[in-house]
Amino acid sequence: MSSGKPLHARRGHGPHRRDDPREAPHGRGDWKLRLRPGLTALLAFLLLLPLAAAADSIRFAVWDTELSRKGPGLLLRDILKAEDPQIDAVRRMIEALDADVLLLLGVDYDAGLLAARALAGEAYPHLFALRPNTGRSTGLDLDGDGRRGGPGDAQGWGRFAGQGGMLLLSRLPLEDPRDFSGFLWRDLPGANLPGANLPPLPPEVAAVQRLSTTGHWEVPLRLPGDARLSLLLWSATPPVFDGPEDRNGRRSADEALFWTRLIEGRLPMPPPEHPVLLMGKANIDPVAGDGLHEAITSLLTHRLLQDPAPTGPDDATETADFREAGGPGRLRTDYILPGRGLRVTGSGVLWPPPGDPLAPVAAAASRHRPVWVEIEVP
């Protein structure tokens, strides 16, 4: 894909990064031989300074691949058959993105991470995934259809356990995680549970209903120089597909609120010990579409975080295209929010413009586009 990589996806040298021959200087050897040795060494040092600075940055990315299938094991089957055009497009997008740490969403989970390894190949030696809440049985009739065990009766909507999970790929080592996916919705301070003039959650539902639709994870990342960075990862429910009680809208908002409560030290578990980087799908745009916009706005403007506001080639921050079938249009649903103390050196949305060789590949892969942020190694 190097010949087709769009300009906005290219970057300089750094850990695990491939050189881009199109950016290499030409003819340097001709004049270098005519300079005195001392001056040559000085000039070489000055020329290498920008490369040394770039080598200290790490690219993080989030992308909802929408790779989920309708049954367990089907994603692995399709990957191994190597005949699925969507899977081929996803792989080409991952190559063009060239992230050091990549959170993929919408990837079906299996206990042995067989599908994850088959998809990642050897490009990412470190993989992490836990069984998501999607498809996890509650034993209750949550959707009120008179039956138990359906997709709408799970902790997070799913036809089977593990459908549409999260997958973390990394070129850098990962350390022991914390999994908050079992945290009950009712236990979140300030939870916006259905109630007031609307029917509240029945007591038997409130006693088992988890906050996380898919999951909330903290995964420490070991950086060059032996520093640590806490990755805070999540994938929230769409704020639609419910009734006047706005259950999904309230829940997606509270899934974002969870992180502010955690980093502020307002939960029963201690806050992260290391600098943080939030990565995931909030499923809420700050101004457009459905959802409680103030929930994501409060996260974007939080005093302990920063919003690089990555943009694509049209200077827009949207990361998803829902224009088909009367949808809400293009929305910003996917986010990377570094902690306030981290230095951002670059950001963007890999949204190839019309005419770019990668544009049909992106469209074939997913309705979402990858968002990326580069930070300087602390």
PDB file of N, CA, C and O in Angstrom, residues 263-312:
ATOM      1  N   ILE A 263     -11.064   9.149  36.608  1.00  0.00           N
ATOM      2  CA  ILE A 263      -9.828   9.943  36.690  1.00  0.00           C
ATOM      3  C   ILE A 263      -9.922  11.004  37.783  1.00  0.00           C
ATOM      4  O   ILE A 263      -8.879  11.497  38.250  1.00  0.00           O
ATOM      5  N   GLU A 264     -11.131  11.334  38.210  1.00  0.00           N
ATOM      6  CA  GLU A 264     -11.298  12.273  39.317  1.00  0.00           C
ATOM      7  C   GLU A 264     -11.239  11.587  40.672  1.00  0.00           C
ATOM      8  O   GLU A 264     -11.279  12.257  41.711  1.00  0.00           O
ATOM      9  N   GLY A 265     -11.142  10.250  40.674  1.00  0.00           N
ATOM     10  CA  GLY A 265     -11.070   9.519  41.930  1.00  0.00           C
ATOM     11  C   GLY A 265     -12.399   9.430  42.653  1.00  0.00           C
ATOM     12  O   GLY A 265     -12.436   9.352  43.889  1.00  0.00           O
ATOM     13  N   ARG A 266     -13.517   9.388  41.912  1.00  0.00           N
ATOM     14  CA  ARG A 266     -14.854   9.387  42.529  1.00  0.00           C
ATOM     15  C   ARG A 266     -15.539   8.032  42.424  1.00  0.00           C
ATOM     16  O   ARG A 266     -16.749   7.941  42.595  1.00  0.00           O
ATOM     17  N   LEU A 267     -14.769   6.985  42.163  1.00  0.00           N
ATOM     18  CA  LEU A 267     -15.324   5.638  42.093  1.00  0.00           C
ATOM     19  C   LEU A 267     -14.706   4.765  43.180  1.00  0.00           C
ATOM     20  O   LEU A 267     -13.676   5.129  43.762  1.00  0.00           O
ATOM     21  N   PRO A 268     -15.296   3.612  43.459  1.00  0.00           N
ATOM     22  CA  PRO A 268     -14.738   2.743  44.500  1.00  0.00           C
ATOM     23  C   PRO A 268     -13.335   2.248  44.182  1.00  0.00           C
ATOM     24  O   PRO A 268     -12.582   1.905  45.099  1.00  0.00           O
ATOM     25  N   MET A 269     -12.975   2.177  42.916  1.00  0.00           N
ATOM     26  CA  MET A 269     -11.630   1.754  42.536  1.00  0.00           C
ATOM     27  C   MET A 269     -10.722   2.971  42.381  1.00  0.00           C
ATOM     28  O   MET A 269     -11.191   4.070  42.062  1.00  0.00           O
ATOM     29  N   PRO A 270      -9.402   2.822  42.636  1.00  0.00           N
ATOM     30  CA  PRO A 270      -8.499   3.969  42.549  1.00  0.00           C
ATOM     31  C   PRO A 270      -8.333   4.445  41.114  1.00  0.00           C
ATOM     32  O   PRO A 270      -8.506   3.674  40.166  1.00  0.00           O
ATOM     33  N   PRO A 271      -8.003   5.715  40.917  1.00  0.00           N
ATOM     34  CA  PRO A 271      -7.771   6.228  39.571  1.00  0.00           C
ATOM     35  C   PRO A 271      -6.481   5.641  38.997  1.00  0.00           C
ATOM     36  O   PRO A 271      -5.677   5.040  39.716  1.00  0.00           O
ATOM     37  N   PRO A 272      -6.250   5.787  37.696  1.00  0.00           N
ATOM     38  CA  PRO A 272      -5.020   5.266  37.091  1.00  0.00           C
ATOM     39  C   PRO A 272      -3.775   5.881  37.719  1.00  0.00           C
ATOM     40  O   PRO A 272      -3.768   7.050  38.106  1.00  0.00           O
ATOM     41  N   GLU A 273      -2.716   5.083  37.792  1.00  0.00           N
ATOM     42  CA  GLU A 273      -1.466   5.539  38.383  1.00  0.00           C
ATOM     43  C   GLU A 273      -0.598   6.306  37.379  1.00  0.00           C
ATOM     44  O   GLU A 273       0.305   7.038  37.780  1.00  0.00           O
ATOM     45  N   HIS A 274      -0.842   6.131  36.096  1.00  0.00           N
ATOM     46  CA  HIS A 274       0.012   6.696  35.064  1.00  0.00           C
ATOM     47  C   HIS A 274      -0.757   7.730  34.255  1.00  0.00           C
ATOM     48  O   HIS A 274      -1.984   7.841  34.367  1.00  0.00           O
ATOM     49  N   PRO A 275      -0.057   8.519  33.430  1.00  0.00           N
ATOM     50  CA  PRO A 275      -0.777   9.397  32.493  1.00  0.00           C
ATOM     51  C   PRO A 275      -1.759   8.586  31.666  1.00  0.00           C
ATOM     52  O   PRO A 275      -1.521   7.411  31.371  1.00  0.00           O
ATOM     53  N   VAL A 276      -2.856   9.204  31.271  1.00  0.00           N
ATOM     54  CA  VAL A 276      -3.924   8.469  30.613  1.00  0.00           C
ATOM     55  C   VAL A 276      -4.095   8.915  29.167  1.00  0.00           C
ATOM     56  O   VAL A 276      -3.745  10.041  28.784  1.00  0.00           O
ATOM     57  N   LEU A 277      -4.658   7.994  28.386  1.00  0.00           N
ATOM     58  CA  LEU A 277      -5.043   8.271  27.009  1.00  0.00           C
ATOM     59  C   LEU A 277      -6.357   7.539  26.759  1.00  0.00           C
ATOM     60  O   LEU A 277      -6.390   6.307  26.780  1.00  0.00           O
ATOM     61  N   LEU A 278      -7.449   8.287  26.583  1.00  0.00           N
ATOM     62  CA  LEU A 278      -8.752   7.677  26.317  1.00  0.00           C
ATOM     63  C   LEU A 278      -8.860   7.356  24.834  1.00  0.00           C
ATOM     64  O   LEU A 278      -8.536   8.190  23.980  1.00  0.00           O
ATOM     65  N   MET A 279      -9.313   6.146  24.531  1.00  0.00           N
ATOM     66  CA  MET A 279      -9.480   5.715  23.152  1.00  0.00           C
ATOM     67  C   MET A 279     -10.779   4.925  23.051  1.00  0.00           C
ATOM     68  O   MET A 279     -10.967   3.972  23.804  1.00  0.00           O
ATOM     69  N   GLY A 280     -11.647   5.304  22.123  1.00  0.00           N
ATOM     70  CA  GLY A 280     -12.847   4.506  21.974  1.00  0.00           C
ATOM     71  C   GLY A 280     -13.938   5.199  21.204  1.00  0.00           C
ATOM     72  O   GLY A 280     -13.756   6.257  20.600  1.00  0.00           O
ATOM     73  N   LYS A 281     -15.099   4.560  21.225  1.00  0.00           N
ATOM     74  CA  LYS A 281     -16.277   5.050  20.521  1.00  0.00           C
ATOM     75  C   LYS A 281     -17.319   5.480  21.540  1.00  0.00           C
ATOM     76  O   LYS A 281     -17.901   4.650  22.233  1.00  0.00           O
ATOM     77  N   ALA A 282     -17.537   6.783  21.627  1.00  0.00           N
ATOM     78  CA  ALA A 282     -18.565   7.300  22.517  1.00  0.00           C
ATOM     79  C   ALA A 282     -19.942   7.187  21.882  1.00  0.00           C
ATOM     80  O   ALA A 282     -20.958   7.195  22.582  1.00  0.00           O
ATOM     81  N   ASN A 283     -19.987   7.129  20.552  1.00  0.00           N
ATOM     82  CA  ASN A 283     -21.244   7.042  19.796  1.00  0.00           C
ATOM     83  C   ASN A 283     -22.101   8.283  19.964  1.00  0.00           C
ATOM     84  O   ASN A 283     -23.321   8.226  19.790  1.00  0.00           O
ATOM     85  N   ILE A 284     -21.481   9.405  20.326  1.00  0.00           N
ATOM     86  CA  ILE A 284     -22.178  10.677  20.461  1.00  0.00           C
ATOM     87  C   ILE A 284     -21.354  11.751  19.757  1.00  0.00           C
ATOM     88  O   ILE A 284     -20.159  11.870  20.009  1.00  0.00           O
ATOM     89  N   ASP A 285     -22.003  12.527  18.912  1.00  0.00           N
ATOM     90  CA  ASP A 285     -21.380  13.700  18.307  1.00  0.00           C
ATOM     91  C   ASP A 285     -21.646  14.896  19.223  1.00  0.00           C
ATOM     92  O   ASP A 285     -22.709  14.981  19.842  1.00  0.00           O
ATOM     93  N   PRO A 286     -20.704  15.832  19.325  1.00  0.00           N
ATOM     94  CA  PRO A 286     -20.926  16.965  20.245  1.00  0.00           C
ATOM     95  C   PRO A 286     -22.109  17.849  19.882  1.00  0.00           C
ATOM     96  O   PRO A 286     -22.686  18.495  20.769  1.00  0.00           O
ATOM     97  N   VAL A 287     -22.505  17.895  18.600  1.00  0.00           N
ATOM     98  CA  VAL A 287     -23.557  18.841  18.219  1.00  0.00           C
ATOM     99  C   VAL A 287     -24.656  18.232  17.352  1.00  0.00           C
ATOM    100  O   VAL A 287     -25.769  18.755  17.308  1.00  0.00           O
ATOM    101  N   ALA A 288     -24.377  17.139  16.644  1.00  0.00           N
ATOM    102  CA  ALA A 288     -25.330  16.608  15.668  1.00  0.00           C
ATOM    103  C   ALA A 288     -25.795  15.213  16.063  1.00  0.00           C
ATOM    104  O   ALA A 288     -25.199  14.550  16.917  1.00  0.00           O
ATOM    105  N   GLY A 289     -26.882  14.751  15.402  1.00  0.00           N
ATOM    106  CA  GLY A 289     -27.366  13.405  15.629  1.00  0.00           C
ATOM    107  C   GLY A 289     -28.038  13.239  16.980  1.00  0.00           C
ATOM    108  O   GLY A 289     -28.272  14.191  17.729  1.00  0.00           O
ATOM    109  N   ASP A 290     -28.353  11.978  17.301  1.00  0.00           N
ATOM    110  CA  ASP A 290     -28.997  11.671  18.576  1.00  0.00           C
ATOM    111  C   ASP A 290     -27.957  11.582  19.691  1.00  0.00           C
ATOM    112  O   ASP A 290     -26.764  11.557  19.452  1.00  0.00           O
ATOM    113  N   GLY A 291     -28.451  11.495  20.897  1.00  0.00           N
ATOM    114  CA  GLY A 291     -27.561  11.360  22.048  1.00  0.00           C
ATOM    115  C   GLY A 291     -27.546  12.620  22.890  1.00  0.00           C
ATOM    116  O   GLY A 291     -27.968  13.695  22.460  1.00  0.00           O
ATOM    117  N   LEU A 292     -27.059  12.475  24.106  1.00  0.00           N
ATOM    118  CA  LEU A 292     -26.947  13.602  25.033  1.00  0.00           C
ATOM    119  C   LEU A 292     -25.618  14.301  24.782  1.00  0.00           C
ATOM    120  O   LEU A 292     -24.565  13.878  25.271  1.00  0.00           O
ATOM    121  N   HIS A 293     -25.660  15.354  23.988  1.00  0.00           N
ATOM    122  CA  HIS A 293     -24.439  16.008  23.518  1.00  0.00           C
ATOM    123  C   HIS A 293     -23.580  16.538  24.665  1.00  0.00           C
ATOM    124  O   HIS A 293     -22.351  16.557  24.584  1.00  0.00           O
ATOM    125  N   GLU A 294     -24.237  16.968  25.736  1.00  0.00           N
ATOM    126  CA  GLU A 294     -23.461  17.517  26.852  1.00  0.00           C
ATOM    127  C   GLU A 294     -22.565  16.466  27.492  1.00  0.00           C
ATOM    128  O   GLU A 294     -21.552  16.804  28.118  1.00  0.00           O
ATOM    129  N   ALA A 295     -22.917  15.183  27.341  1.00  0.00           N
ATOM    130  CA  ALA A 295     -22.098  14.123  27.939  1.00  0.00           C
ATOM    131  C   ALA A 295     -20.730  14.062  27.283  1.00  0.00           C
ATOM    132  O   ALA A 295     -19.697  13.966  27.964  1.00  0.00           O
ATOM    133  N   ILE A 296     -20.676  14.108  25.951  1.00  0.00           N
ATOM    134  CA  ILE A 296     -19.382  14.050  25.287  1.00  0.00           C
ATOM    135  C   ILE A 296     -18.669  15.397  25.393  1.00  0.00           C
ATOM    136  O   ILE A 296     -17.439  15.454  25.495  1.00  0.00           O
ATOM    137  N   THR A 297     -19.434  16.492  25.408  1.00  0.00           N
ATOM    138  CA  THR A 297     -18.804  17.804  25.550  1.00  0.00           C
ATOM    139  C   THR A 297     -18.076  17.925  26.879  1.00  0.00           C
ATOM    140  O   THR A 297     -16.965  18.472  26.958  1.00  0.00           O
ATOM    141  N   SER A 298     -18.683  17.398  27.939  1.00  0.00           N
ATOM    142  CA  SER A 298     -18.029  17.471  29.249  1.00  0.00           C
ATOM    143  C   SER A 298     -16.751  16.650  29.280  1.00  0.00           C
ATOM    144  O   SER A 298     -15.799  16.985  30.002  1.00  0.00           O
ATOM    145  N   LEU A 299     -16.695  15.579  28.483  1.00  0.00           N
ATOM    146  CA  LEU A 299     -15.481  14.779  28.403  1.00  0.00           C
ATOM    147  C   LEU A 299     -14.416  15.510  27.584  1.00  0.00           C
ATOM    148  O   LEU A 299     -13.239  15.546  27.956  1.00  0.00           O
ATOM    149  N   LEU A 300     -14.826  16.109  26.469  1.00  0.00           N
ATOM    150  CA  LEU A 300     -13.879  16.802  25.593  1.00  0.00           C
ATOM    151  C   LEU A 300     -13.258  18.019  26.273  1.00  0.00           C
ATOM    152  O   LEU A 300     -12.124  18.401  25.957  1.00  0.00           O
ATOM    153  N   THR A 301     -13.982  18.634  27.190  1.00  0.00           N
ATOM    154  CA  THR A 301     -13.503  19.858  27.834  1.00  0.00           C
ATOM    155  C   THR A 301     -13.034  19.621  29.266  1.00  0.00           C
ATOM    156  O   THR A 301     -12.784  20.594  29.989  1.00  0.00           O
ATOM    157  N   HIS A 302     -12.896  18.375  29.664  1.00  0.00           N
ATOM    158  CA  HIS A 302     -12.505  18.084  31.039  1.00  0.00           C
ATOM    159  C   HIS A 302     -11.113  18.639  31.333  1.00  0.00           C
ATOM    160  O   HIS A 302     -10.209  18.599  30.487  1.00  0.00           O
ATOM    161  N   ARG A 303     -10.938  19.140  32.535  1.00  0.00           N
ATOM    162  CA  ARG A 303      -9.686  19.801  32.911  1.00  0.00           C
ATOM    163  C   ARG A 303      -8.483  18.876  32.890  1.00  0.00           C
ATOM    164  O   ARG A 303      -7.339  19.338  32.785  1.00  0.00           O
ATOM    165  N   LEU A 304      -8.694  17.550  32.999  1.00  0.00           N
ATOM    166  CA  LEU A 304      -7.581  16.609  33.022  1.00  0.00           C
ATOM    167  C   LEU A 304      -7.290  16.006  31.648  1.00  0.00           C
ATOM    168  O   LEU A 304      -6.374  15.195  31.519  1.00  0.00           O
ATOM    169  N   LEU A 305      -8.060  16.416  30.627  1.00  0.00           N
ATOM    170  CA  LEU A 305      -7.910  15.849  29.292  1.00  0.00           C
ATOM    171  C   LEU A 305      -7.728  16.959  28.271  1.00  0.00           C
ATOM    172  O   LEU A 305      -7.922  18.136  28.566  1.00  0.00           O
ATOM    173  N   GLN A 306      -7.360  16.565  27.053  1.00  0.00           N
ATOM    174  CA  GLN A 306      -7.286  17.510  25.948  1.00  0.00           C
ATOM    175  C   GLN A 306      -7.868  16.863  24.704  1.00  0.00           C
ATOM    176  O   GLN A 306      -7.776  15.650  24.508  1.00  0.00           O
ATOM    177  N   ASP A 307      -8.474  17.676  23.871  1.00  0.00           N
ATOM    178  CA  ASP A 307      -9.072  17.200  22.633  1.00  0.00           C
ATOM    179  C   ASP A 307      -8.269  17.727  21.453  1.00  0.00           C
ATOM    180  O   ASP A 307      -8.376  18.914  21.116  1.00  0.00           O
ATOM    181  N   PRO A 308      -7.464  16.879  20.787  1.00  0.00           N
ATOM    182  CA  PRO A 308      -6.710  17.346  19.626  1.00  0.00           C
ATOM    183  C   PRO A 308      -7.604  17.690  18.438  1.00  0.00           C
ATOM    184  O   PRO A 308      -7.136  18.292  17.472  1.00  0.00           O
ATOM    185  N   ALA A 309      -8.887  17.280  18.472  1.00  0.00           N
ATOM    186  CA  ALA A 309      -9.843  17.529  17.397  1.00  0.00           C
ATOM    187  C   ALA A 309      -9.271  17.133  16.047  1.00  0.00           C
ATOM    188  O   ALA A 309      -9.144  17.958  15.148  1.00  0.00           O
ATOM    189  N   PRO A 310      -8.927  15.848  15.860  1.00  0.00           N
ATOM    190  CA  PRO A 310      -8.356  15.410  14.580  1.00  0.00           C
ATOM    191  C   PRO A 310      -9.324  15.666  13.428  1.00  0.00           C
ATOM    192  O   PRO A 310     -10.548  15.565  13.586  1.00  0.00           O
ATOM    193  N   THR A 311      -8.772  15.990  12.265  1.00  0.00           N
ATOM    194  CA  THR A 311      -9.603  16.259  11.099  1.00  0.00           C
ATOM    195  C   THR A 311      -9.103  15.468   9.899  1.00  0.00           C
ATOM    196  O   THR A 311      -7.949  15.038   9.842  1.00  0.00           O
ATOM    197  N   GLY A 312      -9.988  15.299   8.940  1.00  0.00           N
ATOM    198  CA  GLY A 312      -9.642  14.694   7.675  1.00  0.00           C
ATOM    199  C   GLY A 312      -9.185  15.746   6.683  1.00  0.00           C
ATOM    200  O   GLY A 312      -8.983  16.914   7.041  1.00  0.00           O
TER     201      GLY A 312
END
